[in-house]
Amino acid sequence: MLDRYWFGTVDRISPEAPVPVVRVTNEEDRLGGAANVALNAKSLGAQCTLLTVVGEDAAGDRLCELLAQHGVETVVGRDSHLRTVMKLRVIGRSQQLLRMDFENQPHHEVLEQMFADYQRQLPLHDVVLMSDYGKGGLAHVGRMIELARTSRKPVLVDPKGSDFSRYAGATVITPNRSELAQVVGSWHSEDELQAKAQALRQQLRVHTLLVTRSEEGISVFDDEGHFRQATQAREVFDVTGAGDTVIGSLAALLACNMPLRDAAVWANRAAGVVVSRFGTAVASHADLCALT
């Protein structure tokens, strides 16, 4: 995804309708979606490759340009039937006034054409990370997970939707609080949450379920039980991309053979860094060192 920001000043209300008039003074493009995940891993020193499909359009060109500028290796397919997802945010006085999404729902599996590329890239990497944004790119993800697990590669999935069965066999799934509730239903206590999370984990044959819980921090459910870390106390400016930071950081740290629970703690700290910044952002190695 391409995250585009229009920054401006608001001095008056439109005479045409009761809406603010934004005089745009600055424009900025940032990496969003899976590209932001890759950038978060790259910012911690990981050598990562982003495998994705974009449209044959200006937004896709700009996305590839930004990835190259940030030094993220890419294997990019172009699809004439796909519109590159772009989110345009209009900002006035440091407040988001409007967001416009430009996208289309593909009528086919857009990553199917990239499966041979996936097979070629798999032996070259230590960890596989799949970011699902419900845009049709991972409609048939099961075969990719199976191949990675057969190759003894950990598979991390940031899921989407109300059916997690397609992620069965993954190593780690990282839903947020509301995404988990869509699948297992609401809970009224920590004990009830643990019971539902562990039942889902066993049903999907997943090693670890890591739930991001916003101001409540993170919860890790695994064979050892339930581990929880509270959010680090800091001012929250913008939660955009916090989940991307968690899973991107987690993948980079697991690739360094850090134990998963320890990696989850540092991934949560990294997310605490980015929510104190505006828009899609990343946490660097220096940021994390400053927290020690």
mmCIF file of N, CA and C in Angstrom, residues 172-231:
data_model
loop_
_atom_site.group_PDB
_atom_site.id
_atom_site.type_symbol
_atom_site.label_atom_id
_atom_site.label_comp_id
_atom_site.label_asym_id
_atom_site.label_seq_id
_atom_site.Cartn_x
_atom_site.Cartn_y
_atom_site.Cartn_z
ATOM 1 N N VAL A 172 3.405 -18.444 14.158
ATOM 2 C CA VAL A 172 2.868 -17.372 14.985
ATOM 3 C C VAL A 172 1.778 -16.628 14.215
ATOM 4 N N ILE A 173 0.662 -16.359 14.880
ATOM 5 C CA ILE A 173 -0.386 -15.498 14.325
ATOM 6 C C ILE A 173 -0.544 -14.312 15.264
ATOM 7 N N THR A 174 -0.654 -13.105 14.693
ATOM 8 C CA THR A 174 -0.646 -11.897 15.523
ATOM 9 C C THR A 174 -1.901 -11.038 15.313
ATOM 10 N N PRO A 175 -3.072 -11.525 15.679
ATOM 11 C CA PRO A 175 -4.266 -10.681 15.535
ATOM 12 C C PRO A 175 -4.301 -9.580 16.584
ATOM 13 N N ASN A 176 -5.005 -8.515 16.275
ATOM 14 C CA ASN A 176 -5.254 -7.533 17.326
ATOM 15 C C ASN A 176 -6.500 -7.948 18.102
ATOM 16 N N ARG A 177 -6.838 -7.177 19.081
ATOM 17 C CA ARG A 177 -7.930 -7.525 19.992
ATOM 18 C C ARG A 177 -9.252 -7.718 19.254
ATOM 19 N N SER A 178 -9.596 -6.793 18.371
ATOM 20 C CA SER A 178 -10.883 -6.883 17.677
ATOM 21 C C SER A 178 -10.888 -8.015 16.654
ATOM 22 N N GLU A 179 -9.743 -8.261 16.004
ATOM 23 C CA GLU A 179 -9.669 -9.358 15.033
ATOM 24 C C GLU A 179 -9.853 -10.699 15.724
ATOM 25 N N LEU A 180 -9.273 -10.862 16.903
ATOM 26 C CA LEU A 180 -9.452 -12.115 17.633
ATOM 27 C C LEU A 180 -10.905 -12.286 18.053
ATOM 28 N N ALA A 181 -11.540 -11.201 18.490
ATOM 29 C CA ALA A 181 -12.938 -11.274 18.923
ATOM 30 C C ALA A 181 -13.860 -11.680 17.772
ATOM 31 N N GLN A 182 -13.519 -11.313 16.543
ATOM 32 C CA GLN A 182 -14.324 -11.718 15.393
ATOM 33 C C GLN A 182 -14.329 -13.234 15.218
ATOM 34 N N VAL A 183 -13.246 -13.863 15.655
ATOM 35 C CA VAL A 183 -13.093 -15.302 15.434
ATOM 36 C C VAL A 183 -13.610 -16.116 16.612
ATOM 37 N N VAL A 184 -13.279 -15.708 17.839
ATOM 38 C CA VAL A 184 -13.601 -16.518 19.015
ATOM 39 C C VAL A 184 -14.754 -15.936 19.832
ATOM 40 N N GLY A 185 -15.211 -14.738 19.493
ATOM 41 C CA GLY A 185 -16.250 -14.086 20.286
ATOM 42 C C GLY A 185 -15.643 -13.237 21.396
ATOM 43 N N SER A 186 -16.471 -12.451 22.031
ATOM 44 C CA SER A 186 -15.997 -11.566 23.096
ATOM 45 C C SER A 186 -15.683 -12.356 24.361
ATOM 46 N N TRP A 187 -14.932 -11.733 25.248
ATOM 47 C CA TRP A 187 -14.592 -12.357 26.528
ATOM 48 C C TRP A 187 -14.813 -11.334 27.646
ATOM 49 N N HIS A 188 -14.977 -11.861 28.864
ATOM 50 C CA HIS A 188 -15.304 -10.998 29.997
ATOM 51 C C HIS A 188 -14.294 -11.098 31.125
ATOM 52 N N SER A 189 -13.265 -11.896 30.919
ATOM 53 C CA SER A 189 -12.219 -12.025 31.927
ATOM 54 C C SER A 189 -10.953 -12.535 31.257
ATOM 55 N N GLU A 190 -9.831 -12.411 31.949
ATOM 56 C CA GLU A 190 -8.574 -12.918 31.419
ATOM 57 C C GLU A 190 -8.598 -14.439 31.293
ATOM 58 N N ASP A 191 -9.269 -15.107 32.232
ATOM 59 C CA ASP A 191 -9.366 -16.572 32.172
ATOM 60 C C ASP A 191 -10.140 -17.009 30.935
ATOM 61 N N GLU A 192 -11.225 -16.281 30.629
ATOM 62 C CA GLU A 192 -12.031 -16.627 29.456
ATOM 63 C C GLU A 192 -11.238 -16.360 28.174
ATOM 64 N N LEU A 193 -10.493 -15.269 28.150
ATOM 65 C CA LEU A 193 -9.649 -14.974 26.997
ATOM 66 C C LEU A 193 -8.625 -16.077 26.793
ATOM 67 N N GLN A 194 -7.978 -16.505 27.878
ATOM 68 C CA GLN A 194 -6.958 -17.549 27.759
ATOM 69 C C GLN A 194 -7.556 -18.838 27.237
ATOM 70 N N ALA A 195 -8.736 -19.206 27.735
ATOM 71 C CA ALA A 195 -9.369 -20.451 27.297
ATOM 72 C C ALA A 195 -9.691 -20.397 25.802
ATOM 73 N N LYS A 196 -10.223 -19.268 25.353
ATOM 74 C CA LYS A 196 -10.591 -19.148 23.940
ATOM 75 C C LYS A 196 -9.360 -19.084 23.047
ATOM 76 N N ALA A 197 -8.348 -18.365 23.488
ATOM 77 C CA ALA A 197 -7.131 -18.239 22.689
ATOM 78 C C ALA A 197 -6.406 -19.579 22.568
ATOM 79 N N GLN A 198 -6.315 -20.308 23.670
ATOM 80 C CA GLN A 198 -5.622 -21.600 23.623
ATOM 81 C C GLN A 198 -6.403 -22.612 22.784
ATOM 82 N N ALA A 199 -7.717 -22.548 22.850
ATOM 83 C CA ALA A 199 -8.523 -23.459 22.037
ATOM 84 C C ALA A 199 -8.317 -23.164 20.551
ATOM 85 N N LEU A 200 -8.254 -21.879 20.190
ATOM 86 C CA LEU A 200 -8.018 -21.515 18.796
ATOM 87 C C LEU A 200 -6.620 -21.947 18.352
ATOM 88 N N ARG A 201 -5.643 -21.732 19.215
ATOM 89 C CA ARG A 201 -4.269 -22.101 18.891
ATOM 90 C C ARG A 201 -4.154 -23.592 18.615
ATOM 91 N N GLN A 202 -4.784 -24.395 19.447
ATOM 92 C CA GLN A 202 -4.721 -25.849 19.267
ATOM 93 C C GLN A 202 -5.495 -26.285 18.030
ATOM 94 N N GLN A 203 -6.610 -25.627 17.778
ATOM 95 C CA GLN A 203 -7.412 -25.955 16.597
ATOM 96 C C GLN A 203 -6.636 -25.692 15.315
ATOM 97 N N LEU A 204 -5.865 -24.609 15.291
ATOM 98 C CA LEU A 204 -5.122 -24.234 14.090
ATOM 99 C C LEU A 204 -3.720 -24.837 14.033
ATOM 100 N N ARG A 205 -3.329 -25.546 15.085
ATOM 101 C CA ARG A 205 -1.987 -26.123 15.170
ATOM 102 C C ARG A 205 -0.919 -25.036 15.040
ATOM 103 N N VAL A 206 -1.129 -23.957 15.777
ATOM 104 C CA VAL A 206 -0.230 -22.808 15.757
ATOM 105 C C VAL A 206 0.614 -22.838 17.019
ATOM 106 N N HIS A 207 1.909 -22.619 16.885
ATOM 107 C CA HIS A 207 2.795 -22.648 18.051
ATOM 108 C C HIS A 207 2.479 -21.523 19.030
ATOM 109 N N THR A 208 2.284 -20.314 18.513
ATOM 110 C CA THR A 208 2.071 -19.155 19.383
ATOM 111 C C THR A 208 1.007 -18.238 18.801
ATOM 112 N N LEU A 209 0.131 -17.766 19.667
ATOM 113 C CA LEU A 209 -0.850 -16.745 19.315
ATOM 114 C C LEU A 209 -0.471 -15.485 20.075
ATOM 115 N N LEU A 210 -0.081 -14.446 19.348
ATOM 116 C CA LEU A 210 0.300 -13.181 19.962
ATOM 117 C C LEU A 210 -0.791 -12.159 19.662
ATOM 118 N N VAL A 211 -1.439 -11.689 20.709
ATOM 119 C CA VAL A 211 -2.557 -10.757 20.547
ATOM 120 C C VAL A 211 -2.112 -9.356 20.946
ATOM 121 N N THR A 212 -2.204 -8.422 20.009
ATOM 122 C CA THR A 212 -1.914 -7.026 20.329
ATOM 123 C C THR A 212 -3.196 -6.404 20.877
ATOM 124 N N ARG A 213 -3.083 -5.755 22.050
ATOM 125 C CA ARG A 213 -4.276 -5.313 22.782
ATOM 126 C C ARG A 213 -4.281 -3.807 23.030
ATOM 127 N N SER A 214 -3.681 -3.057 22.129
ATOM 128 C CA SER A 214 -3.694 -1.594 22.215
ATOM 129 C C SER A 214 -3.149 -1.130 23.557
ATOM 130 N N GLU A 215 -3.948 -0.367 24.303
ATOM 131 C CA GLU A 215 -3.459 0.176 25.574
ATOM 132 C C GLU A 215 -3.241 -0.903 26.633
ATOM 133 N N GLU A 216 -3.723 -2.129 26.377
ATOM 134 C CA GLU A 216 -3.540 -3.229 27.323
ATOM 135 C C GLU A 216 -2.267 -4.026 27.039
ATOM 136 N N GLY A 217 -1.472 -3.605 26.068
ATOM 137 C CA GLY A 217 -0.217 -4.285 25.779
ATOM 138 C C GLY A 217 -0.402 -5.483 24.871
ATOM 139 N N ILE A 218 0.338 -6.547 25.129
ATOM 140 C CA ILE A 218 0.257 -7.763 24.323
ATOM 141 C C ILE A 218 0.032 -8.968 25.220
ATOM 142 N N SER A 219 -0.540 -10.015 24.630
ATOM 143 C CA SER A 219 -0.674 -11.307 25.289
ATOM 144 C C SER A 219 -0.091 -12.373 24.377
ATOM 145 N N VAL A 220 0.713 -13.256 24.958
ATOM 146 C CA VAL A 220 1.319 -14.354 24.217
ATOM 147 C C VAL A 220 0.768 -15.655 24.772
ATOM 148 N N PHE A 221 0.169 -16.457 23.899
ATOM 149 C CA PHE A 221 -0.385 -17.753 24.287
ATOM 150 C C PHE A 221 0.416 -18.844 23.586
ATOM 151 N N ASP A 222 0.993 -19.744 24.377
ATOM 152 C CA ASP A 222 1.791 -20.831 23.821
ATOM 153 C C ASP A 222 1.671 -22.051 24.724
ATOM 154 N N ASP A 223 2.546 -23.033 24.513
ATOM 155 C CA ASP A 223 2.478 -24.263 25.308
ATOM 156 C C ASP A 223 2.738 -24.012 26.791
ATOM 157 N N GLU A 224 3.442 -22.914 27.093
ATOM 158 C CA GLU A 224 3.743 -22.600 28.490
ATOM 159 C C GLU A 224 2.598 -21.876 29.187
ATOM 160 N N GLY A 225 1.602 -21.448 28.428
ATOM 161 C CA GLY A 225 0.467 -20.755 29.032
ATOM 162 C C GLY A 225 0.281 -19.368 28.459
ATOM 163 N N HIS A 226 0.057 -18.402 29.355
ATOM 164 C CA HIS A 226 -0.254 -17.026 28.953
ATOM 165 C C HIS A 226 0.786 -16.091 29.545
ATOM 166 N N PHE A 227 1.435 -15.342 28.660
ATOM 167 C CA PHE A 227 2.391 -14.320 29.084
ATOM 168 C C PHE A 227 1.871 -12.972 28.614
ATOM 169 N N ARG A 228 1.881 -11.994 29.493
ATOM 170 C CA ARG A 228 1.341 -10.678 29.139
ATOM 171 C C ARG A 228 2.337 -9.584 29.497
ATOM 172 N N GLN A 229 2.464 -8.611 28.593
ATOM 173 C CA GLN A 229 3.273 -7.438 28.877
ATOM 174 C C GLN A 229 2.437 -6.190 28.664
ATOM 175 N N ALA A 230 2.446 -5.305 29.637
ATOM 176 C CA ALA A 230 1.685 -4.067 29.544
ATOM 177 C C ALA A 230 2.354 -3.115 28.561
ATOM 178 N N THR A 231 1.595 -2.163 28.071
ATOM 179 C CA THR A 231 2.134 -1.127 27.203
ATOM 180 C C THR A 231 3.079 -0.231 27.990
#
